[in-house]
Amino acid sequence: MKSEKKCGYVAIVGRPNVGKSTLLNYVLGMKLSITSRKPQTTRHQITGIKTEGDVQAIYVDTPGIHQRRNTAINKYMNRAATSVLSDVDVLLFVVQALRWTDEDKAVLEKISQTRATVVLVVNKIDKLEDRNELYPYIEKLNALYDFKEVIPVCALQGKGLDVVESVVEKYLPVGEHIYEQDQVTDRSVRFLSSEIIREKLVRELGQELPYTTTVEIERFEEQDGLTRIHALIFVESTGQKAIIIGNKGSRLKSISTSARKDIETLIGDKVFLKCWVKVREGWSNDERSLRGLGYSNDY
Ligand SMILES: Nc1nc2c(ncn2[C@@H]2O[C@H](COP(=O)(O)OP(=O)(O)OP(=O)(O)O)[C@@H](O)[C@H]2O)c(=O)[nH]1
Ligand SMILES: [Mg+2]
């Protein structure tokens, strides 16, 4: 008997910092979406495609849905996350084991209005002292919504993600594949390079510089086995610029070096990366600046 092809969209949603991007990267077996200890790391929809045999799952990682609606960039991020909800086949609603906050509640309210199959993914179970603690927690959440399945996982170590993948497969619709077998994302290496640089900024800058940086790739050229990248790091004040550059440029250098290594792994090519820091006051709260810097909700 000829088996049927399956294909569909799977959104990964939840409040900031629950491990959505970590989950996507593990499933794909590569670092596609940037991650950090800090909430609101992901700012855009990131598509990760996994094709195995007859099954193509098109995952969409999303920014954490949050309650800070004060600035234009925060609104952009919530739109980027919520706009996928209505067009997907499966929703992986990611929460952190034993934590249930007002932000999680608000995400569930949005999810309740969709027609997708909703699967509850309870992440970070490695943090539990006793697995039995999970039962009352899951019971509480099950009383709030009729989840199709509930799967405890540890995204960091990949525990339980095989179950997630087989549940996704079960609920994907029958259909022809949309992408080629070996395509992993619809994002360009240029975009992914800017994200990698942003990851290093978020990770290296600790609490000093929360959400005020963004990265634009000014030049991206491949020539004779070397990819030359010129990147502009935008900040909102000269004080922030000084923090990023560091003593005699040491911090910017270490950020650039670690970004370069990750970009080389991504593209499998030698990379020359040069980063400049520029001040653009108020960019994160200005719709026009945001659009100019690649924050556009037209997907
Ligand atoms: N202990 C533990 N930590 C995890 C696990 N999964 C993710 N983390 C950590 O949680 C933090 C947040 O992970 P991300 O994947 O960036 O979370 P996110 O939900 O994508 O966050 P936003 O993009 O900000 O919405 C990182 O420090 C991860 O290493 C897990 O299973 N166990
Ligand atoms: Mg993320």
Short mmCIF file of C-alpha atoms and ligand atoms in Angstrom, two decimals:
data_model
loop_
_atom_site.label_atom_id
_atom_site.label_comp_id
_atom_site.label_asym_id
_atom_site.label_seq_id
_atom_site.Cartn_x
_atom_site.Cartn_y
_atom_site.Cartn_z
CA MET A 1 0.00 0.00 0.00
CA LYS A 2 1.30 3.44 -0.88
CA SER A 3 1.67 5.60 2.22
CA GLU A 4 0.19 9.08 2.26
CA LYS A 5 2.26 12.21 2.44
CA LYS A 6 1.67 14.56 5.36
CA CYS A 7 2.53 18.23 5.66
CA GLY A 8 1.52 21.07 7.91
CA TYR A 9 2.38 23.97 10.16
CA VAL A 10 3.26 23.62 13.84
CA ALA A 11 3.51 26.79 15.91
CA ILE A 12 5.60 26.81 19.08
CA VAL A 13 4.00 29.33 21.43
CA GLY A 14 4.17 30.36 25.06
CA ARG A 15 5.29 33.15 27.35
CA PRO A 16 8.92 34.34 27.17
CA ASN A 17 11.75 32.11 28.40
CA VAL A 18 9.94 28.75 28.68
CA GLY A 19 12.30 27.09 26.14
CA LYS A 20 10.49 27.35 22.79
CA SER A 21 13.60 28.07 20.71
CA THR A 22 15.63 25.42 22.55
CA LEU A 23 12.93 22.91 21.63
CA LEU A 24 12.95 23.86 17.96
CA ASN A 25 16.74 23.65 17.74
CA TYR A 26 16.81 20.20 19.29
CA VAL A 27 14.14 18.88 16.96
CA LEU A 28 16.01 20.26 13.93
CA GLY A 29 19.39 19.07 15.20
CA MET A 30 20.92 22.47 14.57
CA LYS A 31 21.05 25.93 16.05
CA LEU A 32 18.54 27.87 14.00
CA SER A 33 16.75 30.03 16.55
CA ILE A 34 18.71 32.03 19.08
CA THR A 35 18.33 31.33 22.80
CA SER A 36 19.36 32.92 26.08
CA ARG A 37 18.60 33.00 29.77
CA LYS A 38 16.81 36.28 29.29
CA PRO A 39 13.12 36.60 28.39
CA GLN A 40 12.17 38.08 25.02
CA THR A 41 15.15 36.71 23.13
CA THR A 42 13.23 35.68 20.02
CA ARG A 43 11.80 38.70 18.20
CA HIS A 44 10.65 37.26 14.88
CA GLN A 45 8.87 34.20 13.55
CA ILE A 46 11.51 31.59 12.74
CA THR A 47 10.50 28.76 10.44
CA GLY A 48 12.26 25.40 10.88
CA ILE A 49 11.36 22.64 8.45
CA LYS A 50 11.82 18.95 9.20
CA THR A 51 11.17 16.41 6.47
CA GLU A 52 11.46 12.72 7.25
CA GLY A 53 10.15 10.27 4.71
CA ASP A 54 6.54 11.12 3.95
CA VAL A 55 6.20 13.66 6.73
CA GLN A 56 7.02 17.36 6.54
CA ALA A 57 6.55 19.38 9.73
CA ILE A 58 6.94 23.12 9.29
CA TYR A 59 7.65 24.47 12.76
CA VAL A 60 7.28 28.17 13.50
CA ASP A 61 9.11 29.44 16.57
CA THR A 62 7.56 32.65 17.90
CA PRO A 63 8.49 35.45 20.29
CA GLY A 64 7.22 34.86 23.83
CA ILE A 65 3.78 36.42 24.21
CA HIS A 66 4.10 38.93 27.01
CA GLN A 67 2.21 41.60 28.89
CA ARG A 68 4.62 44.48 28.29
CA ARG A 69 2.76 46.32 25.59
CA ASN A 70 4.38 49.69 26.21
CA THR A 71 6.78 50.03 23.26
CA ALA A 72 6.45 49.55 19.52
CA ILE A 73 8.89 46.63 19.52
CA ASN A 74 6.94 44.85 22.25
CA LYS A 75 3.76 45.23 20.23
CA TYR A 76 5.56 43.99 17.13
CA MET A 77 6.74 40.87 18.98
CA ASN A 78 3.27 40.02 20.27
CA ARG A 79 1.84 40.48 16.77
CA ALA A 80 4.55 38.24 15.31
CA ALA A 81 3.56 35.53 17.79
CA THR A 82 -0.23 35.82 17.73
CA SER A 83 -0.54 36.20 13.95
CA VAL A 84 0.48 32.55 13.45
CA LEU A 85 -2.15 31.17 15.77
CA SER A 86 -4.98 31.18 13.29
CA ASP A 87 -3.17 29.56 10.36
CA VAL A 88 -1.50 26.51 11.83
CA ASP A 89 -2.49 22.86 12.13
CA VAL A 90 -0.87 22.09 15.46
CA LEU A 91 -0.02 24.38 18.37
CA LEU A 92 2.66 23.36 20.82
CA PHE A 93 1.84 25.38 23.91
CA VAL A 94 5.05 25.38 25.94
CA VAL A 95 4.98 26.02 29.68
CA GLN A 96 7.56 25.57 32.43
CA ALA A 97 6.94 22.69 34.83
CA LEU A 98 5.17 23.81 38.02
CA ARG A 99 5.05 27.45 36.89
CA TRP A 100 1.75 28.96 35.88
CA THR A 101 1.71 32.75 35.62
CA ASP A 102 -0.67 35.42 34.41
CA GLU A 103 1.34 35.52 31.20
CA ASP A 104 0.75 31.79 30.60
CA LYS A 105 -2.94 32.35 31.29
CA ALA A 106 -3.08 35.15 28.72
CA VAL A 107 -1.43 32.92 26.10
CA LEU A 108 -3.95 30.16 26.79
CA GLU A 109 -6.79 32.62 26.30
CA LYS A 110 -5.45 33.49 22.85
CA ILE A 111 -4.96 29.82 22.01
CA SER A 112 -8.52 28.99 23.08
CA GLN A 113 -9.82 31.08 20.22
CA THR A 114 -8.11 29.00 17.52
CA ARG A 115 -9.16 25.83 15.78
CA ALA A 116 -5.74 24.17 15.77
CA THR A 117 -4.95 20.99 17.65
CA VAL A 118 -3.40 22.14 20.92
CA VAL A 119 -0.70 20.06 22.60
CA LEU A 120 0.59 21.07 26.03
CA VAL A 121 4.36 20.72 26.32
CA VAL A 122 5.59 20.90 29.91
CA ASN A 123 9.27 21.84 29.70
CA LYS A 124 12.23 21.94 32.10
CA ILE A 125 11.26 18.78 33.95
CA ASP A 126 14.94 18.35 34.79
CA LYS A 127 14.43 21.08 37.38
CA LEU A 128 11.96 18.97 39.35
CA GLU A 129 13.09 17.23 42.48
CA ASP A 130 10.28 14.74 42.30
CA ARG A 131 8.42 13.81 39.11
CA ASN A 132 5.26 13.20 41.13
CA GLU A 133 4.98 16.95 41.60
CA LEU A 134 3.92 17.12 37.97
CA TYR A 135 0.60 15.31 38.37
CA PRO A 136 -1.35 17.97 40.31
CA TYR A 137 0.13 20.65 38.02
CA ILE A 138 -0.98 18.85 34.86
CA GLU A 139 -4.37 18.15 36.40
CA LYS A 140 -4.81 21.84 37.11
CA LEU A 141 -3.97 22.80 33.51
CA ASN A 142 -6.15 20.05 32.06
CA ALA A 143 -9.08 21.54 33.91
CA LEU A 144 -8.52 24.85 32.09
CA TYR A 145 -8.45 23.51 28.53
CA ASP A 146 -9.08 20.29 26.66
CA PHE A 147 -5.51 19.64 25.46
CA LYS A 148 -5.22 16.89 22.86
CA GLU A 149 -2.07 15.59 24.57
CA VAL A 150 0.17 16.59 27.47
CA ILE A 151 3.88 15.85 27.09
CA PRO A 152 6.50 16.47 29.81
CA VAL A 153 9.90 17.24 28.27
CA CYS A 154 13.38 18.53 28.87
CA ALA A 155 14.12 20.48 25.67
CA LEU A 156 17.69 21.14 26.72
CA GLN A 157 18.55 17.43 26.73
CA GLY A 158 15.96 16.43 24.15
CA LYS A 159 14.04 14.25 26.60
CA GLY A 160 10.48 13.61 25.46
CA LEU A 161 10.94 15.38 22.14
CA ASP A 162 10.59 12.10 20.22
CA VAL A 163 7.11 11.92 21.73
CA VAL A 164 6.44 15.52 20.66
CA GLU A 165 7.49 14.68 17.11
CA SER A 166 5.32 11.60 16.88
CA VAL A 167 2.31 13.48 18.27
CA VAL A 168 2.92 16.26 15.72
CA GLU A 169 3.02 13.66 12.95
CA LYS A 170 -0.24 12.16 14.15
CA TYR A 171 -2.11 15.47 13.89
CA LEU A 172 -0.56 16.82 10.68
CA PRO A 173 -2.94 16.84 7.74
CA VAL A 174 -2.46 14.72 4.65
CA GLY A 175 -0.95 16.80 1.87
CA GLU A 176 1.90 17.34 -0.56
CA HIS A 177 5.13 18.75 0.85
CA ILE A 178 5.58 22.49 0.50
CA TYR A 179 9.38 22.63 0.78
CA GLU A 180 12.18 20.59 -0.74
CA GLN A 181 13.38 17.62 1.28
CA ASP A 182 16.62 19.29 2.42
CA GLN A 183 15.35 22.83 3.10
CA VAL A 184 15.61 23.71 6.80
CA THR A 185 14.28 27.26 6.86
CA ASP A 186 12.89 30.02 4.69
CA ARG A 187 15.10 32.59 6.41
CA SER A 188 18.21 33.82 4.61
CA VAL A 189 21.74 33.27 5.97
CA ARG A 190 22.00 37.03 6.04
CA PHE A 191 19.07 37.26 8.46
CA LEU A 192 20.31 34.29 10.51
CA SER A 193 23.74 35.94 10.79
CA SER A 194 22.17 39.09 12.24
CA GLU A 195 20.33 36.92 14.74
CA ILE A 196 23.53 35.15 15.80
CA ILE A 197 25.19 38.52 16.47
CA ARG A 198 22.15 39.58 18.50
CA GLU A 199 22.36 36.37 20.50
CA LYS A 200 25.96 37.12 21.48
CA LEU A 201 24.94 40.64 22.51
CA VAL A 202 22.06 39.38 24.64
CA ARG A 203 24.22 36.69 26.23
CA GLU A 204 27.30 38.79 26.90
CA LEU A 205 25.67 41.93 28.13
CA GLY A 206 24.00 40.51 31.23
CA GLN A 207 21.42 42.79 32.78
CA GLU A 208 23.26 45.92 31.68
CA LEU A 209 21.59 46.20 28.34
CA PRO A 210 18.16 44.67 28.21
CA TYR A 211 16.26 45.02 24.98
CA THR A 212 17.76 48.02 23.29
CA THR A 213 20.03 46.50 20.65
CA THR A 214 19.31 45.36 17.14
CA VAL A 215 21.56 44.26 14.30
CA GLU A 216 21.50 45.11 10.63
CA ILE A 217 23.69 43.42 8.04
CA GLU A 218 25.05 46.12 5.80
CA ARG A 219 27.16 43.96 3.56
CA PHE A 220 27.13 40.22 2.93
CA GLU A 221 29.41 38.96 0.16
CA GLU A 222 30.82 35.59 -0.67
CA GLN A 223 34.06 35.50 -2.63
CA ASP A 224 36.65 32.75 -3.10
CA GLY A 225 35.61 30.70 -0.06
CA LEU A 226 35.34 33.69 2.26
CA THR A 227 32.12 35.37 3.34
CA ARG A 228 32.57 39.03 4.24
CA ILE A 229 29.98 40.43 6.61
CA HIS A 230 29.66 44.00 7.78
CA ALA A 231 27.19 44.40 10.62
CA LEU A 232 25.75 47.46 12.31
CA ILE A 233 24.72 47.12 15.94
CA PHE A 234 22.14 49.78 16.81
CA VAL A 235 21.73 51.01 20.36
CA GLU A 236 19.71 53.83 21.86
CA SER A 237 22.36 55.91 23.63
CA THR A 238 26.08 56.67 23.69
CA GLY A 239 26.28 55.08 27.14
CA GLN A 240 25.04 51.80 25.69
CA LYS A 241 27.50 52.11 22.84
CA ALA A 242 30.38 52.40 25.31
CA ILE A 243 29.18 49.34 27.23
CA ILE A 244 29.11 47.22 24.09
CA ILE A 245 32.51 48.37 22.86
CA GLY A 246 34.08 47.77 26.28
CA ASN A 247 37.56 48.60 27.44
CA LYS A 248 39.71 49.25 24.34
CA GLY A 249 37.13 47.45 22.23
CA SER A 250 37.54 44.18 24.12
CA ARG A 251 33.87 43.40 24.52
CA LEU A 252 32.93 44.08 20.92
CA LYS A 253 35.83 41.91 19.89
CA SER A 254 34.70 38.97 21.97
CA ILE A 255 31.11 39.38 20.74
CA SER A 256 32.30 39.45 17.11
CA THR A 257 34.59 36.46 17.56
CA SER A 258 31.95 34.21 19.04
CA ALA A 259 29.38 35.34 16.43
CA ARG A 260 31.86 34.66 13.64
CA LYS A 261 32.44 31.10 14.85
CA ASP A 262 28.69 30.35 14.91
CA ILE A 263 28.16 31.89 11.46
CA GLU A 264 31.02 29.78 10.10
CA THR A 265 29.32 26.66 11.47
CA LEU A 266 26.01 27.75 9.96
CA ILE A 267 27.26 28.40 6.46
CA GLY A 268 30.22 26.01 6.40
CA ASP A 269 32.50 28.71 5.08
CA LYS A 270 35.22 31.00 6.42
CA VAL A 271 33.81 34.30 7.60
CA PHE A 272 35.28 37.76 7.99
CA LEU A 273 33.00 39.70 10.33
CA LYS A 274 33.28 43.37 11.13
CA CYS A 275 30.84 45.00 13.56
CA TRP A 276 30.19 48.69 14.16
CA VAL A 277 28.08 50.15 16.95
CA LYS A 278 25.78 53.03 16.09
CA VAL A 279 23.40 55.12 18.14
CA ARG A 280 19.86 55.52 16.87
CA GLU A 281 17.82 57.07 19.61
CA GLY A 282 14.40 55.62 20.26
CA TRP A 283 14.54 53.03 17.46
CA SER A 284 12.65 50.44 19.49
CA ASN A 285 9.65 52.67 20.03
CA ASP A 286 9.32 54.08 16.55
CA GLU A 287 7.30 52.22 13.94
CA ARG A 288 9.24 53.66 11.00
CA SER A 289 12.65 52.90 12.46
CA LEU A 290 11.48 49.40 13.29
CA ARG A 291 10.33 48.72 9.74
CA GLY A 292 13.61 50.07 8.39
CA LEU A 293 15.44 47.64 10.67
CA GLY A 294 13.55 44.59 9.43
CA TYR A 295 10.74 44.50 11.98
CA SER A 296 7.86 44.08 9.60
CA ASN A 297 4.77 42.01 10.24
CA ASP A 298 4.29 41.19 6.55
CA TYR A 299 5.30 37.55 6.43
N1 LIG B 1 16.93 23.54 32.90
C1 LIG B 1 16.43 23.70 31.68
N2 LIG B 1 16.60 24.85 31.03
C2 LIG B 1 16.06 24.97 29.79
C3 LIG B 1 15.33 23.93 29.17
N3 LIG B 1 14.93 24.36 27.96
C4 LIG B 1 15.38 25.61 27.82
N4 LIG B 1 16.07 25.99 28.93
C5 LIG B 1 16.74 27.27 29.17
O1 LIG B 1 15.76 28.29 29.31
C6 LIG B 1 16.26 29.53 28.80
C7 LIG B 1 15.29 30.09 27.77
O2 LIG B 1 15.30 29.25 26.63
P1 LIG B 1 14.80 29.76 25.21
O3 LIG B 1 14.75 28.56 24.32
O4 LIG B 1 15.59 30.93 24.77
O5 LIG B 1 13.33 30.21 25.62
P2 LIG B 1 12.19 30.87 24.67
O6 LIG B 1 10.89 30.33 25.15
O7 LIG B 1 12.52 30.67 23.25
O8 LIG B 1 12.31 32.40 25.10
P3 LIG B 1 11.86 33.75 24.26
O9 LIG B 1 12.45 33.66 22.90
O10 LIG B 1 12.44 34.85 25.07
O11 LIG B 1 10.37 33.74 24.27
C8 LIG B 1 17.64 29.23 28.23
O12 LIG B 1 18.60 29.58 29.19
C9 LIG B 1 17.61 27.73 28.01
O13 LIG B 1 18.88 27.11 28.07
C10 LIG B 1 15.19 22.69 29.90
O14 LIG B 1 14.60 21.71 29.45
N5 LIG B 1 15.74 22.65 31.14
MG MG B 2 12.85 32.04 21.77
#
